[in-house]
């Protein structure tokens, strides 16, 4: 998947490159056409996933009838063009460019982290730069530590890739260019934020100027073994490599030319369950616990194959199967499908990035799903997309892309969904029952109860007029809402009748895969077994249960991603203990390895019967994604029944919102040494006044049976009487906090 593509009208053109004729489409650049036909054109500043930068001039080519050399990264190919990508003159031009790059770049390859995978190093050799005939005066340029990444301006070649990624992809907008001739440099305008998203900027640096601070001087690139895998944290399943030496993960890298990783994916890797050996007595107790279990619970940190194993054991032994977040998502999508007639939502990440307008509803998107937020940012930067953010809490981290913030009352999501559907389907031809439902809505009442003004909705509708290509992104605030199924149907109307690209972001982990594979029950009964979740007998990859289990970076299997793709996950580190498949075999299922179940993933749910080792895992030269396979869409019966919107429950007084900070998703990211986040209850000055709390007070409260002991801190950038309560530090219990994310705060003071 190429994250960014030029405007493509679809008109066929013919071009000749180096004497060979090629067919392509009008709107593509010369460089794009060359790459899709495997013709090499050297570049230094070009990055497929951002707009062409045009600062290095390495990609120059000659076009018959055009005087001088032209930049192939920016020039659109025309029908009949005759192009030369390699000639004596072009070679000399590129050699001269490399001399300029090298003039002020110190020769310290022996101690540079980029050595062995450095573009400058490679192209210096490619263009035979054996000597340098001129130099520039050295300047004092001290190395700067920016937290997760470090910047060495003496090594920087000002290709601008990092700045473009910071602006166009992650949207942190921290990096800028400070111009000054040979003294030009990159500056971090938001050092105090210590953005882990700057790991994305460091990933694209072609030299050793921007590097991971913790990785620096620890290993040479050629010593590390690259193990391809998929990130298990947020549900994005993003492409990644574990880079390993001596059974230790040194860093995470990715195919940065085409794909992205959030801070958790890049820095949250050291959470393995280490030093585990097979304890036969504990294993036998685990088998016995399953045989006697009335209920088995599983967290979202579970692969597709493990979920299928538990489903098969459920069918064999009849126990209840519980996965709280996945169950809520499953019910939401089942209700959603009764409107669309398809078991999956239609939206894709690429669809979001290509949108002219994006509506975000029911998700604190920057924290819940950073990679989805990246694609919204791309739409904003590339297409000047309108971005409407509907939520009870404003988020300063996305103010730079939000064009309209619509604040609604906590608990009023059903009313908001009804108002949205009514506003956006006003001019649309609908089935009689749906039109009747919308016409019968009491808009004045819903507007008053949700606190969403009719003029705000009119403004939203007006901003979408004369535009095409809309996306709607919904999230976890909706799935566990008491009226989730009705909300799902209202949201689905926008896919079915307004042509929206809708993405229903799965909760963190592999909640989407679990929701498709397991027949999940509502509530636990009797004796319980917990898989990375509390139970009477606990299987834990954190090393604190009754029987150890491997962490996600210690096992093979597949994940189901937000893009509805089933992707392979490989083991980066060894594991010496028992795995779930060992228990399953002892209970009468007979498969040698866990990945034996990959080909058994049910086709009726959209999966394919493919052996794990046959799953592809690569991007081609123009960025098309060949990772695993896309789920096949399955038709389901349509039932367009909508209920009357219920009277809205009020949430008076102080409220807590269960929401993790940007790089945290579970007890496993909490274990990562680079993601050192403090778990505090974060509220506004107004919240402090409403609760009579002072900064530094400690309080106790309970959510979904989980007891919290929290330090309260005031955040002066926040407003209102809703405080942010993280759950990532709660160990296995964090998976239990899965009901509606907003709760009235009933607390007692703890000793301070």
XYZ file of C-alpha atoms in Angstrom:
752
model
C 0.000 0.000 0.000
C 1.479 3.318 -1.046
C 0.459 5.756 1.664
C 0.599 8.714 -0.718
C -0.123 8.654 -4.431
C -0.232 11.496 -6.932
C -3.560 12.515 -8.454
C -4.392 9.857 -10.995
C -6.955 10.572 -13.702
C -6.832 7.014 -15.040
C -6.080 8.078 -18.632
C -3.570 5.641 -20.148
C -0.250 7.005 -21.403
C 2.799 5.427 -23.022
C 6.320 6.481 -22.068
C 9.737 5.278 -23.160
C 12.360 4.872 -20.441
C 15.914 3.925 -21.390
C 14.699 2.664 -24.772
C 11.862 0.502 -23.388
C 8.166 1.312 -23.769
C 5.856 1.257 -20.748
C 2.147 1.825 -20.207
C 0.989 3.846 -17.226
C -1.647 6.394 -16.234
C -1.600 10.159 -16.514
C -0.915 11.978 -13.248
C 1.970 9.801 -12.083
C 5.471 11.225 -11.815
C 8.369 9.930 -13.883
C 9.895 8.477 -10.718
C 6.691 6.599 -9.846
C 6.471 5.082 -13.323
C 10.167 4.131 -13.223
C 9.741 2.430 -9.841
C 6.628 0.506 -10.818
C 8.665 -0.939 -13.700
C 11.692 -1.728 -11.490
C 13.893 0.961 -13.069
C 16.352 2.348 -10.537
C 16.574 6.116 -10.093
C 18.776 7.227 -7.164
C 17.232 9.505 -4.536
C 18.289 10.943 -1.174
C 15.354 13.057 -0.031
C 12.472 11.162 -1.670
C 10.087 9.311 0.619
C 7.137 7.502 -0.954
C 4.758 8.174 1.918
C 5.048 11.998 1.883
C 4.694 14.663 -0.802
C 7.813 15.011 -3.009
C 10.434 17.123 -1.220
C 12.705 18.000 -4.160
C 15.701 19.085 -2.080
C 18.395 16.586 -3.138
C 18.257 16.667 -6.992
C 19.627 13.098 -7.114
C 16.567 11.926 -9.052
C 17.280 14.115 -12.096
C 16.559 12.578 -15.509
C 16.719 13.707 -19.126
C 13.579 14.043 -21.261
C 13.873 14.250 -25.022
C 12.940 17.747 -26.258
C 13.303 19.334 -22.804
C 16.374 21.450 -22.103
C 18.391 20.599 -19.014
C 17.741 17.972 -16.365
C 14.425 17.658 -14.572
C 13.391 16.291 -11.177
C 11.678 12.956 -11.762
C 10.061 13.022 -8.291
C 8.007 16.092 -9.171
C 7.557 16.022 -12.948
C 4.376 14.332 -14.178
C 4.997 12.023 -17.134
C 3.279 12.967 -20.401
C 2.092 10.666 -23.149
C 4.895 9.829 -25.562
C 7.702 11.115 -23.335
C 11.145 9.658 -24.037
C 13.129 9.521 -20.816
C 16.719 8.656 -19.908
C 17.465 7.844 -16.276
C 21.157 6.991 -16.654
C 23.790 8.726 -18.806
C 27.329 10.063 -18.428
C 25.963 13.579 -17.799
C 23.481 12.349 -15.208
C 26.182 10.306 -13.478
C 28.452 13.344 -13.292
C 25.616 15.516 -11.944
C 24.809 13.002 -9.234
C 28.479 12.614 -8.373
C 28.738 16.387 -7.906
C 25.680 16.353 -5.648
C 27.292 13.639 -3.530
C 30.462 15.736 -3.225
C 28.367 18.581 -1.826
C 26.697 16.222 0.634
C 30.049 14.889 1.809
C 31.831 18.246 2.067
C 30.737 18.871 5.632
C 29.886 15.364 6.767
C 32.503 14.053 9.233
C 34.103 10.691 8.488
C 33.042 8.802 11.583
C 31.413 5.752 10.025
C 33.205 3.440 12.442
C 31.243 4.776 15.401
C 28.078 5.897 13.624
C 24.835 4.020 14.356
C 23.797 4.260 10.719
C 26.935 2.603 9.368
C 26.040 -0.409 7.261
C 22.579 0.937 6.353
C 23.454 4.552 5.503
C 22.211 6.101 2.251
C 25.109 8.552 2.194
C 27.626 5.759 2.698
C 26.022 3.636 -0.021
C 25.810 6.397 -2.590
C 29.319 7.647 -1.868
C 30.485 4.210 -2.985
C 27.926 3.983 -5.806
C 29.258 7.192 -7.372
C 32.934 6.401 -6.722
C 33.816 9.364 -4.523
C 37.403 8.452 -3.762
C 38.578 11.976 -2.923
C 37.128 15.353 -1.967
C 38.626 18.381 -3.770
C 37.067 21.087 -1.584
C 35.887 21.579 1.968
C 33.894 23.901 4.193
C 34.836 25.389 7.540
C 33.870 23.210 10.514
C 31.274 24.633 12.872
C 30.574 23.821 16.499
C 27.415 21.705 16.370
C 26.799 19.887 19.663
C 24.641 16.762 19.782
C 21.163 17.391 21.197
C 19.242 14.884 23.332
C 15.522 15.209 22.587
C 14.423 12.308 24.811
C 13.430 9.292 22.740
C 15.667 10.475 19.904
C 18.968 12.354 19.667
C 20.026 14.797 16.947
C 23.574 15.330 15.665
C 23.500 18.419 13.396
C 27.080 17.690 12.239
C 25.797 14.548 10.488
C 22.597 16.111 9.126
C 22.372 16.478 5.318
C 19.152 18.583 5.456
C 17.146 16.145 3.321
C 14.028 17.300 5.250
C 12.528 13.805 5.471
C 12.176 14.003 9.262
C 10.417 17.372 9.073
C 7.961 16.075 6.480
C 7.146 12.989 8.563
C 6.660 15.138 11.678
C 4.291 17.393 9.735
C 2.530 15.175 7.185
C 2.413 11.787 8.937
C 2.494 11.897 12.747
C 1.231 15.477 12.954
C 3.230 16.310 16.093
C 4.684 19.215 14.057
C 7.679 19.301 16.387
C 10.459 19.512 13.790
C 11.199 22.601 11.695
C 14.034 23.797 9.469
C 16.201 26.648 10.702
C 17.721 28.107 7.537
C 21.243 29.495 7.467
C 23.285 28.235 4.504
C 25.902 25.738 5.705
C 24.642 26.503 9.208
C 21.121 25.247 8.455
C 19.801 22.791 10.997
C 16.697 20.954 12.204
C 15.136 22.309 15.385
C 12.733 20.626 17.792
C 10.142 23.244 18.736
C 8.443 20.969 21.304
C 11.308 19.416 23.279
C 9.321 19.515 26.507
C 6.782 17.063 25.030
C 9.352 14.279 24.455
C 7.210 12.883 21.643
C 7.750 9.144 21.075
C 6.301 9.835 17.603
C 9.694 11.363 16.729
C 10.809 7.744 16.404
C 9.030 7.897 13.024
C 11.150 10.904 12.043
C 14.342 9.135 13.138
C 13.362 6.023 11.148
C 13.460 7.916 7.834
C 16.778 9.685 8.475
C 19.150 8.449 5.729
C 22.257 9.144 7.819
C 23.070 8.997 11.549
C 21.799 12.477 12.380
C 18.560 11.425 14.067
C 18.740 8.185 16.051
C 17.086 6.377 18.925
C 18.793 7.621 22.102
C 18.660 4.249 23.892
C 19.919 2.309 20.866
C 22.864 4.643 20.254
C 26.296 2.944 20.461
C 24.823 -0.433 21.482
C 25.115 -2.503 18.270
C 26.111 -2.327 14.617
C 23.374 -2.748 12.015
C 25.056 -5.813 10.473
C 25.177 -7.643 13.822
C 21.400 -7.589 14.222
C 19.009 -10.214 12.866
C 15.791 -8.763 11.458
C 12.693 -10.744 12.395
C 9.545 -9.593 10.549
C 6.405 -9.315 12.618
C 3.319 -7.220 13.400
C 2.800 -4.863 16.333
C 0.353 -6.388 18.855
C -0.442 -3.293 20.908
C -3.179 -0.986 19.576
C -5.036 -3.165 17.073
C -3.295 -1.597 14.080
C -1.104 -4.666 13.490
C 1.509 -2.400 11.894
C 4.447 -3.912 10.012
C 7.666 -4.083 12.033
C 10.990 -5.853 12.453
C 12.412 -6.998 15.763
C 16.179 -6.448 15.496
C 17.795 -9.077 17.696
C 21.245 -10.121 18.907
C 22.059 -12.763 21.530
C 18.383 -13.272 22.406
C 17.857 -9.591 23.109
C 15.729 -7.120 21.143
C 17.851 -4.027 20.519
C 15.359 -1.981 18.538
C 12.263 -2.002 16.339
C 12.450 -0.884 12.705
C 9.925 -0.916 9.874
C 9.525 -0.483 6.116
C 9.593 3.259 6.717
C 9.342 4.114 3.009
C 5.723 2.941 2.940
C 4.418 2.326 6.444
C 4.349 3.850 9.937
C 4.728 2.875 13.577
C 3.456 4.763 16.608
C 5.616 5.333 19.696
C 4.312 2.186 21.422
C 5.145 0.037 18.398
C 8.645 1.467 18.053
C 9.695 1.684 21.699
C 7.425 -0.753 23.574
C 9.232 -4.008 22.815
C 10.956 -5.262 25.998
C 8.061 -7.034 27.715
C 9.005 -10.697 27.189
C 8.326 -13.304 29.873
C 11.949 -14.324 30.397
C 13.701 -17.188 32.127
C 10.674 -19.490 32.071
C 11.064 -23.272 32.273
C 8.505 -26.054 31.987
C 6.952 -26.721 35.400
C 5.107 -30.001 35.053
C 3.115 -29.689 38.276
C 1.794 -26.222 37.351
C 0.959 -27.511 33.859
C -1.051 -30.427 35.241
C -2.955 -28.029 37.501
C -3.714 -25.867 34.458
C -5.126 -28.852 32.549
C -7.236 -29.767 35.584
C -8.428 -26.140 35.925
C -9.663 -26.184 32.325
C -11.440 -29.497 32.865
C -13.285 -28.092 35.890
C -13.816 -24.556 34.532
C -17.289 -23.090 34.197
C -15.824 -20.002 32.521
C -12.621 -19.145 30.625
C -11.692 -15.473 30.272
C -9.206 -14.048 27.793
C -7.726 -10.592 27.295
C -7.297 -8.884 23.931
C -3.573 -9.758 24.010
C -4.390 -13.067 22.309
C -3.510 -14.200 18.781
C -6.084 -15.492 16.292
C -4.777 -19.023 16.722
C -5.031 -18.925 20.531
C -8.562 -17.515 20.254
C -9.489 -20.409 17.943
C -7.983 -22.925 20.398
C -10.148 -21.510 23.204
C -13.218 -21.572 20.964
C -12.577 -25.238 20.111
C -12.132 -26.043 23.816
C -15.398 -24.239 24.548
C -17.163 -26.426 21.965
C -15.598 -29.552 23.486
C -16.085 -28.769 27.194
C -19.054 -26.372 27.185
C -17.559 -23.639 29.391
C -18.495 -19.982 28.985
C -15.983 -17.871 27.053
C -15.527 -14.248 28.119
C -13.532 -11.424 26.548
C -15.170 -8.206 27.745
C -13.888 -5.678 25.172
C -14.109 -8.120 22.271
C -17.704 -9.036 23.250
C -18.777 -5.385 23.256
C -17.166 -4.907 19.841
C -18.741 -8.141 18.551
C -22.248 -7.030 19.542
C -21.679 -3.578 18.040
C -20.543 -5.005 14.698
C -23.372 -7.556 14.610
C -25.897 -4.739 15.024
C -23.976 -2.625 12.482
C -24.166 -5.406 9.905
C -27.981 -5.574 10.100
C -28.038 -2.198 8.332
C -25.174 -2.715 5.835
C -25.720 -6.415 5.114
C -21.962 -7.073 5.492
C -20.122 -8.476 8.508
C -17.288 -5.909 8.321
C -17.229 -2.130 8.063
C -16.251 -0.803 4.635
C -13.520 1.663 5.676
C -9.750 1.530 5.277
C -6.843 3.614 6.553
C -5.997 4.614 2.994
C -9.594 5.735 2.565
C -9.171 8.009 5.596
C -5.931 9.544 4.291
C -7.566 10.290 0.926
C -10.663 11.919 2.440
C -11.770 15.518 2.034
C -13.636 15.388 5.341
C -13.284 13.187 8.433
C -15.659 12.918 11.391
C -14.282 11.341 14.596
C -16.913 10.195 17.093
C -16.571 8.292 20.364
C -12.797 8.025 20.535
C -9.960 10.012 22.075
C -8.239 9.225 18.816
C -4.701 10.431 19.546
C -4.472 8.098 22.549
C -6.713 5.230 21.421
C -5.344 4.663 17.920
C -2.298 6.779 16.980
C -1.885 5.235 13.517
C -5.523 6.032 12.668
C -4.870 9.586 13.841
C -1.817 9.663 11.518
C -4.090 8.953 8.541
C -6.494 11.699 9.608
C -3.484 14.007 9.770
C -2.479 12.952 6.238
C -5.972 13.855 4.981
C -5.658 17.231 6.688
C -2.190 17.993 5.296
C -2.620 16.572 1.764
C -6.254 17.377 1.018
C -6.986 20.211 3.470
C -9.668 17.903 4.837
C -12.275 19.208 7.242
C -11.897 17.311 10.525
C -14.836 17.308 12.937
C -14.062 15.908 16.384
C -17.085 14.907 18.488
C -16.278 14.129 22.130
C -17.054 15.271 25.682
C -13.381 16.258 26.117
C -11.315 18.548 23.933
C -7.832 17.242 23.069
C -5.087 19.829 22.617
C -2.867 17.278 20.861
C -5.081 17.301 17.764
C -6.043 20.975 17.714
C -3.734 21.499 14.739
C -5.955 19.339 12.506
C -9.444 19.726 14.006
C -11.526 22.289 12.133
C -14.666 21.810 14.257
C -14.858 20.516 17.829
C -18.369 19.462 18.856
C -18.631 18.813 22.579
C -21.449 16.568 23.744
C -22.656 15.481 27.164
C -21.288 12.264 28.667
C -23.714 9.393 28.055
C -25.542 11.120 25.184
C -23.853 9.189 22.362
C -27.125 7.663 21.117
C -28.647 11.124 20.740
C -25.506 12.415 19.020
C -25.549 9.459 16.582
C -29.214 10.186 15.786
C -28.470 13.882 15.211
C -25.511 13.001 12.973
C -27.578 10.587 10.887
C -30.410 13.100 10.560
C -28.033 15.923 9.566
C -26.002 13.965 7.027
C -28.897 12.050 5.432
C -31.249 15.016 5.028
C -31.076 15.032 1.228
C -30.622 11.275 0.779
C -33.204 8.860 -0.574
C -33.835 6.283 2.154
C -36.064 3.250 2.771
C -39.423 4.366 4.098
C -38.893 3.003 7.636
C -35.557 4.806 8.061
C -36.876 8.095 6.633
C -39.843 7.828 8.970
C -37.540 7.211 11.961
C -35.434 10.289 11.163
C -38.476 12.491 10.498
C -39.947 11.522 13.876
C -36.836 12.558 15.845
C -37.391 15.422 18.284
C -34.367 17.436 17.176
C -34.898 20.218 19.723
C -35.009 17.734 22.596
C -31.967 15.782 21.376
C -30.018 18.994 20.841
C -30.806 20.184 24.368
C -30.009 16.832 25.995
C -26.763 16.204 24.104
C -25.712 19.863 24.294
C -25.007 19.763 20.549
C -26.430 22.945 19.036
C -28.488 22.792 15.855
C -26.263 25.544 14.439
C -23.201 23.330 15.061
C -24.807 20.561 13.024
C -25.755 23.017 10.277
C -22.140 24.230 10.225
C -20.923 20.624 9.933
C -23.343 19.875 7.100
C -22.435 23.098 5.288
C -18.697 22.301 5.525
C -19.313 18.998 3.700
C -21.305 20.495 0.835
C -19.693 20.343 -2.605
C -17.095 17.925 -1.226
C -16.739 14.220 -1.868
C -14.777 11.470 -0.122
C -15.943 11.395 3.502
C -14.727 9.225 6.382
C -16.309 8.472 9.737
C -14.110 7.058 12.495
C -15.804 5.648 15.609
C -14.252 4.139 18.700
C -14.456 2.446 22.069
C -16.656 5.026 23.824
C -19.543 3.609 21.775
C -19.026 -0.164 22.019
C -19.765 -0.573 25.735
C -22.410 2.151 25.877
C -25.760 0.842 27.254
C -27.316 1.679 23.839
C -24.381 0.428 21.773
C -26.437 -1.678 19.352
C -28.765 1.202 18.469
C -25.735 3.520 18.069
C -24.145 0.928 15.751
C -27.202 0.958 13.487
C -27.290 4.766 13.349
C -23.590 4.887 12.455
C -24.078 2.161 9.821
C -26.669 4.335 8.044
C -23.820 6.632 6.982
C -21.964 3.746 5.340
C -25.076 2.264 3.743
C -26.737 5.441 2.452
C -24.267 8.348 2.551
C -21.243 6.521 1.103
C -18.983 7.228 4.070
C -15.686 5.334 4.466
C -16.445 4.073 7.997
C -13.797 2.631 10.319
C -14.948 1.110 13.620
C -11.606 1.050 15.464
C -11.277 -2.247 17.362
C -10.265 -1.961 21.037
C -6.542 -2.421 21.683
C -4.872 -5.763 21.054
C -6.524 -8.380 18.853
C -10.117 -7.620 19.858
C -11.276 -7.719 16.239
C -9.828 -11.192 15.625
C -11.309 -12.522 18.869
C -14.725 -11.025 18.051
C -14.764 -12.863 14.711
C -13.454 -16.202 15.989
C -15.165 -16.759 19.327
C -18.746 -17.305 20.446
C -18.439 -14.990 23.434
C -20.693 -14.966 26.476
C -21.885 -11.975 28.510
C -20.838 -12.850 32.044
C -18.672 -15.256 34.014
C -20.033 -18.005 36.264
C -18.533 -20.526 38.670
C -14.905 -21.589 38.536
C -12.802 -19.498 36.169
C -9.563 -19.737 34.209
C -8.033 -16.437 33.054
C -5.693 -16.006 30.086
C -3.830 -12.735 30.769
C -6.836 -11.663 32.835
C -7.733 -12.449 36.496
C -9.386 -15.806 37.244
C -9.338 -18.570 39.860
C -6.475 -20.094 37.854
C -4.366 -17.635 35.863
C -2.240 -18.175 32.753
C -0.006 -15.101 32.549
C 2.600 -13.756 30.136
C 3.549 -11.201 32.805
C 5.023 -13.994 34.928
C 2.670 -13.404 37.865
C 0.108 -16.174 37.328
C -0.290 -19.845 38.189
C 1.282 -20.929 34.892
C 3.585 -18.853 32.701
C 2.655 -18.083 29.103
C 4.700 -16.488 26.289
C 4.381 -12.762 25.591
C 3.379 -11.671 22.082
C 7.026 -11.149 21.066
C 7.757 -14.781 21.984
C 5.182 -16.517 19.806
C 4.126 -17.169 16.240
C 0.616 -16.561 15.039
C -1.574 -13.999 13.311
C -3.391 -10.801 14.256
C -6.441 -9.164 12.656
C -5.838 -5.476 12.001
C -7.954 -2.319 11.846
C -7.485 -2.542 8.060
C -9.245 -5.969 8.143
C -6.019 -7.748 7.259
C -4.781 -11.014 8.798
C -1.039 -10.545 9.310
C 1.750 -12.867 10.514
C 3.557 -12.344 13.803
C 6.919 -14.061 14.363
C 8.741 -14.863 17.584
C 11.633 -12.533 18.360
C 12.797 -14.203 21.565
C 12.953 -17.764 22.876
C 10.464 -19.113 25.389
C 11.112 -22.189 27.492
C 7.748 -22.830 29.102
C 4.423 -24.352 28.144
C 2.059 -22.659 25.698
C -1.732 -22.740 25.348
C -1.443 -25.341 22.570
C 0.252 -27.745 25.017
C -2.777 -27.482 27.299
C -5.125 -27.912 24.327
C -3.317 -31.096 23.258
C -3.571 -32.475 26.792
C -7.307 -31.733 26.611
C -7.824 -33.671 23.394
C -6.995 -31.289 20.551
C -4.094 -32.602 18.499
C -1.978 -29.997 16.693
C 1.808 -29.998 16.968
C 2.297 -26.227 16.920
C 0.005 -23.260 17.601
C 0.423 -22.106 13.993
C -1.140 -25.376 12.867
C -4.435 -23.561 13.511
C -3.659 -20.736 11.058
C -5.108 -22.684 8.135
C -8.139 -23.616 10.264
C -9.279 -20.017 10.839
C -12.942 -20.141 9.705
C -13.660 -19.179 6.104
C -17.276 -18.358 6.987
C -15.898 -15.420 9.025
C -13.788 -14.138 6.120
C -10.516 -15.929 6.930
C -8.629 -18.046 4.386
C -7.262 -21.569 4.645
C -3.547 -20.754 4.280
C -0.609 -22.281 6.143
C 1.217 -19.845 8.406
C 4.510 -20.349 6.542
C 2.783 -19.532 3.234
C 1.611 -16.087 4.383
C 3.429 -13.307 2.478
C 5.039 -10.481 4.478
C 6.520 -7.719 2.330
C 5.925 -4.488 0.407
C 6.781 -4.322 -3.280
C 8.867 -1.582 -4.935
C 5.943 0.834 -5.225
C 4.615 0.200 -1.739
C 1.796 -2.281 -2.359
C 1.192 -4.320 0.773
C 1.636 -8.090 0.598
C 1.183 -8.984 4.275
C -1.017 -11.954 5.053
C -4.392 -11.436 3.384
C -7.473 -9.245 3.546
C -10.548 -10.698 5.223
C -13.236 -11.612 2.712
C -16.481 -9.719 3.122
C -19.447 -11.946 4.043
C -23.095 -11.068 3.490
C -25.469 -11.153 6.459
C -29.262 -10.686 6.657
C -30.486 -7.091 6.656
C -33.018 -5.920 9.246
C -33.472 -2.166 9.184
C -35.239 -1.885 12.534
C -34.420 1.175 14.623
C -35.721 1.825 18.118
C -36.917 5.094 19.532
C -34.063 7.069 21.091
C -34.225 6.548 24.852
C -34.281 9.299 27.431
C -30.705 10.272 28.133
C -29.156 9.518 31.495
C -27.423 12.513 33.019
C -23.887 12.423 34.414
C -23.829 15.192 37.015
C -20.757 16.050 39.034
C -17.228 14.718 38.612
C -16.614 11.975 36.049
C -13.585 9.785 35.271
C -12.795 8.689 31.722
C -10.836 5.446 31.443
C -8.197 6.380 28.883
C -4.530 5.492 28.583
C -1.856 8.011 27.553
C -0.693 7.966 23.926
C 1.961 5.225 24.057
C 0.263 2.926 26.572
C -2.220 0.160 25.764
C -1.827 -2.631 28.314
C 0.240 -4.139 31.095
C 2.755 -5.124 28.390
C 3.502 -1.614 27.155
C 3.644 -0.642 30.852
C 6.518 -3.102 31.218
C 8.560 -1.471 28.400
C 11.502 0.493 29.806
C 11.374 3.255 27.168
C 7.692 4.003 27.788
C 8.069 5.285 31.322
C 4.685 6.917 31.899
C 3.360 7.924 35.289
C -0.144 6.632 35.972
C -2.033 9.508 37.612
C -5.587 10.816 37.620
C -5.360 13.922 35.468
C -7.990 16.644 35.779
C -8.613 20.333 35.227
C -8.699 23.137 37.778
C -12.477 22.990 37.430
C -12.461 19.257 38.232
C -10.313 19.963 41.303
C -12.803 22.568 42.537
C -15.786 20.259 41.945
C -14.175 17.431 43.927
C -12.350 19.665 46.467
C -9.106 17.951 45.491
C -5.688 19.578 45.462
C -2.769 18.755 43.194
C -0.906 15.874 44.854
C -3.891 14.442 46.755
C -4.285 10.670 46.721
C -7.713 9.048 46.326
C -9.269 5.592 46.075
C -12.158 4.527 43.849
C -13.462 1.405 42.098
C -14.286 0.846 38.405
C -15.712 -2.485 37.175
C -14.600 -4.149 40.395
C -11.005 -2.942 39.959
C -9.704 -0.830 42.841
C -7.675 2.240 41.936
C -5.333 4.157 44.246
C -4.470 7.296 42.304
C -2.388 10.417 42.759
C -4.378 13.393 41.444
C -2.639 15.990 39.304
C -3.996 19.182 37.788
C -3.471 19.749 34.067
C -3.992 23.446 33.345
C -4.632 22.728 29.637
C -7.736 20.651 30.450
C -11.282 21.954 30.875
C -14.472 20.643 32.455
C -15.239 18.127 35.192
C -13.943 14.959 33.499
C -10.596 13.486 34.588
C -8.439 11.023 32.643
C -7.894 7.711 34.441
C -5.324 5.308 32.901
C -5.560 1.535 33.314
C -2.275 0.390 31.712
C -0.552 0.065 35.105
C -3.186 -2.241 36.606
C -1.534 -5.480 35.490
C -3.876 -8.241 34.336
C -6.799 -6.448 36.006
C -6.635 -3.692 33.385
C -8.491 -5.991 30.967
C -11.506 -6.046 33.303
C -12.063 -2.285 32.979
C -14.184 -2.626 29.882
C -17.626 -1.120 30.476
C -18.718 2.346 29.294
C -15.571 4.457 29.582
C -17.125 7.339 31.521
C -17.999 6.783 35.198
C -19.279 9.038 37.949
C -16.471 9.437 40.465
C -17.278 8.160 43.934
C -14.030 8.299 45.894
C -12.474 8.330 49.304
C -9.293 10.105 50.257
C -6.197 8.033 50.898
C -3.406 8.951 53.298
C -1.149 11.505 51.539
